[in-house]
Coordinates of C-alpha atoms in Angstrom, one line a residue:
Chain R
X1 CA 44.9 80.7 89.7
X2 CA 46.0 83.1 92.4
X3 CA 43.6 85.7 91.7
X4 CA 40.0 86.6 94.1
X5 CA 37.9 84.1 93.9
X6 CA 34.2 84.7 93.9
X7 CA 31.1 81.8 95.5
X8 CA 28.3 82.0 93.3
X9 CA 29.2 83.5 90.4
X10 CA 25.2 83.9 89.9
X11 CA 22.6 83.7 92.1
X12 CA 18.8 83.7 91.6
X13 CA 16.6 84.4 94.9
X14 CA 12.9 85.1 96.1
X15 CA 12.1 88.5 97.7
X16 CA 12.0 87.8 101.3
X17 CA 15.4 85.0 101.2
X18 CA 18.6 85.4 102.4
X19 CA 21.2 85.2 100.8
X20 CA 25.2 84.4 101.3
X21 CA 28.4 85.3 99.0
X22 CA 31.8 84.4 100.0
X23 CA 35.2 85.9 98.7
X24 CA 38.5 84.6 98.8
X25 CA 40.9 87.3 98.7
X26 CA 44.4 86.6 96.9
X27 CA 46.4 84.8 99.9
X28 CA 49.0 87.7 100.5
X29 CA 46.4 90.4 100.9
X30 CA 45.3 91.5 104.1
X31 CA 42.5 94.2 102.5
X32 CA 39.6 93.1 101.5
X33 CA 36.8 95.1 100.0
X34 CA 32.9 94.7 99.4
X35 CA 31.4 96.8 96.3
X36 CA 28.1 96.7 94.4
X37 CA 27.6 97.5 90.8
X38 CA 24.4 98.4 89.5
X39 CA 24.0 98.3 85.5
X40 CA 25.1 101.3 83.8
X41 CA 27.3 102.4 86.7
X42 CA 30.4 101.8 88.5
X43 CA 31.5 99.7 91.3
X44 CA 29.9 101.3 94.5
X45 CA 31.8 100.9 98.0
X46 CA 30.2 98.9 101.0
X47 CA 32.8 98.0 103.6
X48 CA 36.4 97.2 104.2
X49 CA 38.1 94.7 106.3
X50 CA 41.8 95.1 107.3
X51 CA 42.5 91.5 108.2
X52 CA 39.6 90.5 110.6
X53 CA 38.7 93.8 111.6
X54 CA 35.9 95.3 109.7
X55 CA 37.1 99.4 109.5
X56 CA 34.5 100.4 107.7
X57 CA 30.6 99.4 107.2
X58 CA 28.4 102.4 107.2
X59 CA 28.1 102.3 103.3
X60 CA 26.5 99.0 103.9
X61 CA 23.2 99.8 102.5
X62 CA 21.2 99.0 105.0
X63 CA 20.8 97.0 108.5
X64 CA 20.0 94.0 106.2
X65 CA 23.7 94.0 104.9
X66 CA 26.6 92.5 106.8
X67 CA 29.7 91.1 106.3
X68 CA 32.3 88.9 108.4
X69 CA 36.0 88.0 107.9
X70 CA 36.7 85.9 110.7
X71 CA 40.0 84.5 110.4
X72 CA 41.5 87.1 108.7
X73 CA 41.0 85.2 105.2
X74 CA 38.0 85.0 103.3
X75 CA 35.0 87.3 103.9
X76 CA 30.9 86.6 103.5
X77 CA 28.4 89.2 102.5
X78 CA 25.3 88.6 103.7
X79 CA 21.8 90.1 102.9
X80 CA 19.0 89.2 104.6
X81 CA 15.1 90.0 103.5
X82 CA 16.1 89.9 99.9
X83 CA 14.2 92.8 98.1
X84 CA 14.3 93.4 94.2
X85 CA 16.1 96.3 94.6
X86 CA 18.9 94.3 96.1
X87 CA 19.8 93.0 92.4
X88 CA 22.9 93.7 91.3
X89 CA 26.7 92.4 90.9
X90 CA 28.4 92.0 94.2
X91 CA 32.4 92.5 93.8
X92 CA 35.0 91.8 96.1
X93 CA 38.2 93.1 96.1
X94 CA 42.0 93.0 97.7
X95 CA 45.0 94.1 98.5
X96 CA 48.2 94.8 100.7
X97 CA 48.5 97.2 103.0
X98 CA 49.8 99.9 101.9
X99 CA 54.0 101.1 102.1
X100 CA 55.6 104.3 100.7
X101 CA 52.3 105.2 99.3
X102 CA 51.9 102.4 97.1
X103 CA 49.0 99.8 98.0
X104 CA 45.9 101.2 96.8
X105 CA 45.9 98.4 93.9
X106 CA 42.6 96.6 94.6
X107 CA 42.4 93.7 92.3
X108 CA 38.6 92.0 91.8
X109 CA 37.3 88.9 91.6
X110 CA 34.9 87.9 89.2
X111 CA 31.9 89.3 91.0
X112 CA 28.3 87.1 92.0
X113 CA 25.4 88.3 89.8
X114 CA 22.2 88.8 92.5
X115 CA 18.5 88.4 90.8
X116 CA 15.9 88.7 93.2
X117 CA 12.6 87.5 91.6
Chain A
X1 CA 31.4 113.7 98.4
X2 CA 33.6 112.8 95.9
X3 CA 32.5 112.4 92.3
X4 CA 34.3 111.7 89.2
X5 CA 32.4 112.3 85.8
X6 CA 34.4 110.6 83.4
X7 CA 33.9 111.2 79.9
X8 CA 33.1 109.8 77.0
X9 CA 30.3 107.6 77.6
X10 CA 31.2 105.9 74.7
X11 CA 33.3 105.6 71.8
X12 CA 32.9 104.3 68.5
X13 CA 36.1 103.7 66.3
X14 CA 37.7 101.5 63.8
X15 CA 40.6 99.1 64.5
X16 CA 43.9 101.0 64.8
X17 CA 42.5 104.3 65.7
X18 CA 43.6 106.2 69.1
X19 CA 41.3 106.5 71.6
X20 CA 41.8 109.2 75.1
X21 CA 39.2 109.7 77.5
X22 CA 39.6 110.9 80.4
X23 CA 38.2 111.6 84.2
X24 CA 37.3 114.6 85.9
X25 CA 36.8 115.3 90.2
X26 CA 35.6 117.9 92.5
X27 CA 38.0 117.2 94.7
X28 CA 41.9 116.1 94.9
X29 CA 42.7 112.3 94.8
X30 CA 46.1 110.6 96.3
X31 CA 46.3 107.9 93.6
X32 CA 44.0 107.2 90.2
X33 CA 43.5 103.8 89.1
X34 CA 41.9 102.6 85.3
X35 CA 40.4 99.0 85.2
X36 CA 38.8 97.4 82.1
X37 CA 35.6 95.2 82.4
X38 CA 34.6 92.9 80.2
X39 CA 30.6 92.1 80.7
X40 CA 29.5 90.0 83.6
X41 CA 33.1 89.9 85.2
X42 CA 34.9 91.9 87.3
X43 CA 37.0 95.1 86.3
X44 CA 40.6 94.3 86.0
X45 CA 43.8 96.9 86.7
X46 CA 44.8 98.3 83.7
X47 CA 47.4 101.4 85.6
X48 CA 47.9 102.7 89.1
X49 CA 49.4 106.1 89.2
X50 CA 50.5 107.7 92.8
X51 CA 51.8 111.1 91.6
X52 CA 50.6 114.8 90.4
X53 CA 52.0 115.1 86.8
X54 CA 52.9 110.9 86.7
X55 CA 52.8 109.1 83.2
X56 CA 52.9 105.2 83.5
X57 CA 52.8 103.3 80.4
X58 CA 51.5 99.3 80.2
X59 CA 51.9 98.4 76.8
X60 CA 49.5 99.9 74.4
X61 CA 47.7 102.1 77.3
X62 CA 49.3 105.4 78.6
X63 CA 47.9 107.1 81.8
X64 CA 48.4 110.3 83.4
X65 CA 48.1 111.7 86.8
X66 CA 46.6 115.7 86.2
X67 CA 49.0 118.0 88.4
X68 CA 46.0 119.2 90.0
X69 CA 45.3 115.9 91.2
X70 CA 41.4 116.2 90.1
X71 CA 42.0 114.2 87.0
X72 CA 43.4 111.8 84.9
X73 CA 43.7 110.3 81.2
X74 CA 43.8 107.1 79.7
X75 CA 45.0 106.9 76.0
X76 CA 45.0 103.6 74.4
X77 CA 47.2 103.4 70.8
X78 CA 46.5 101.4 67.6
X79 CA 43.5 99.7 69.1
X80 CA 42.1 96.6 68.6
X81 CA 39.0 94.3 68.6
X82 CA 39.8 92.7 72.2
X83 CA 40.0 96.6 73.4
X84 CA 36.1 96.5 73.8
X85 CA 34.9 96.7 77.1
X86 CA 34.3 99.4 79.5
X87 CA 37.0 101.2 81.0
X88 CA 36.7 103.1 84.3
X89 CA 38.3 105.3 86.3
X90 CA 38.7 105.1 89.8
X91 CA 40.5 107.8 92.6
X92 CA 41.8 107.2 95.9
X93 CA 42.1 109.6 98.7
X94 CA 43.8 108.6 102.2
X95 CA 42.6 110.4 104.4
X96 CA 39.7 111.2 106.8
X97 CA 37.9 107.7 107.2
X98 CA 38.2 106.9 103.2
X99 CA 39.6 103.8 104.7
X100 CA 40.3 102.2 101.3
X101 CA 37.5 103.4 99.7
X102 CA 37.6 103.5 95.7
X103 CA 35.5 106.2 94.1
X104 CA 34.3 105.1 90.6
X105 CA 33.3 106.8 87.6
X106 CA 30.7 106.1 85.5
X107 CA 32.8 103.8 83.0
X108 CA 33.5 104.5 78.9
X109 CA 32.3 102.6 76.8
X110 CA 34.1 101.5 74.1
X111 CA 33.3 99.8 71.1
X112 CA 35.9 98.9 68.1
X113 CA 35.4 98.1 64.7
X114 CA 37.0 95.5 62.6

């Protein structure tokens, strides 16, 4: 399977505990993209990674929220001080830079399902 | 900032039927996309559509890119029982610091009976 992989799929956490997702992009990409979705709604942009460089983070939620890409390949969202609020599904997405206008096609992985309890 | 309202919420029909819906912006868009999600996984490309008046076909699913770039329409033809899921619509703008920013909307439901 070549597509974006998601690590957990699900995750179940204590208000207070941090908390780590990783994201393999697909291997060609070079974009990589962090979303929420809460129920009921759609995907919600956080922040954006163009290779290693992170280009964009100030729809992270909150000072609590980061996210790395160090070596240009997979990524980590982190969020520290879980609070219940925080619960939600975590997508990541990818995709090539973009050429002639085409390259906006972000494909998703499967997503990590947060429950803070 | 940018909102799309997309509309139906949801849609109830029987296997075989048509079904449009479509998705409305305040503001212009350089490229609409349409996913489908399927619960607890993520959404998955259904169309990308780059120009003002564009019709892209994938099968049973025919989108169009409004000439005034705030909007766009997704019909799906003779559907069927794996055509549940919720189908959203999603614009693109490059430019200013969108920097690959997707703007969702709120998703259709769609249910389809046997």
């Amino acid at each position: 399977d070549t597509g974006v992989s998601q690590d957990p799929r699900h995750k179940i956490t204590k208000r207070g505990q941090n908390v780590t997702f990783r994201c393999d992009p697909i291997s060609e990409h070079n974009r990589l993209y962090w979303y929420r979705q809460t129920l009921g709604q759609g995907p919600e942009f956080l922040t954006y990674f163009q290779n290693e460089a992170q280009l964009e983070k100030s729809r992270l939620l909150s000072d609590r929220f980061s996210a790395e890409r160090p070596k240009g390949s997979f990524s980590t969202l982190e969020i520290q001080r879980t609070e219940q609020g925080d619960s939600a599904m975590y997508l990541c997405a990818s995709s090539r830079g973009t050429s002639g206008g085409v390259g906006y096609e972000q494909y998703f992985g499967p997503g990590t399902r947060l429950t803070v309890t | 900032g940018q909102q799309l309202n997309q509309s139906p919420q949801s849609m109830f029909i029987q296997e075989g039927e048509d079904v449009s819906m479509n998705c409305t912006s305040s503001s212009i868009f350089n490229t609409w996309l349409w996913y489908k999600q399927d619960p607890g996984e993520g959404p998955v490309l259904l169309i990308a559509l780059y120009k003002a008046g564009e019709l892209t076909s994938n099968g049973r699913l025919t989108a169009q890119f409004g000439i005034t770039r705030k909007d766009s329409f997704l019909n799906i033809s003779a559907s069927i029982p794996s055509d549940v899921g919720i189908y959203f619509c999603a614009g693109y703008f490059a430019g200013g610091t969108s920097y690959g920013k997707l703007t969702f909307g709120q998703g259709t439901i769609l249910t389809v009976h046997p």
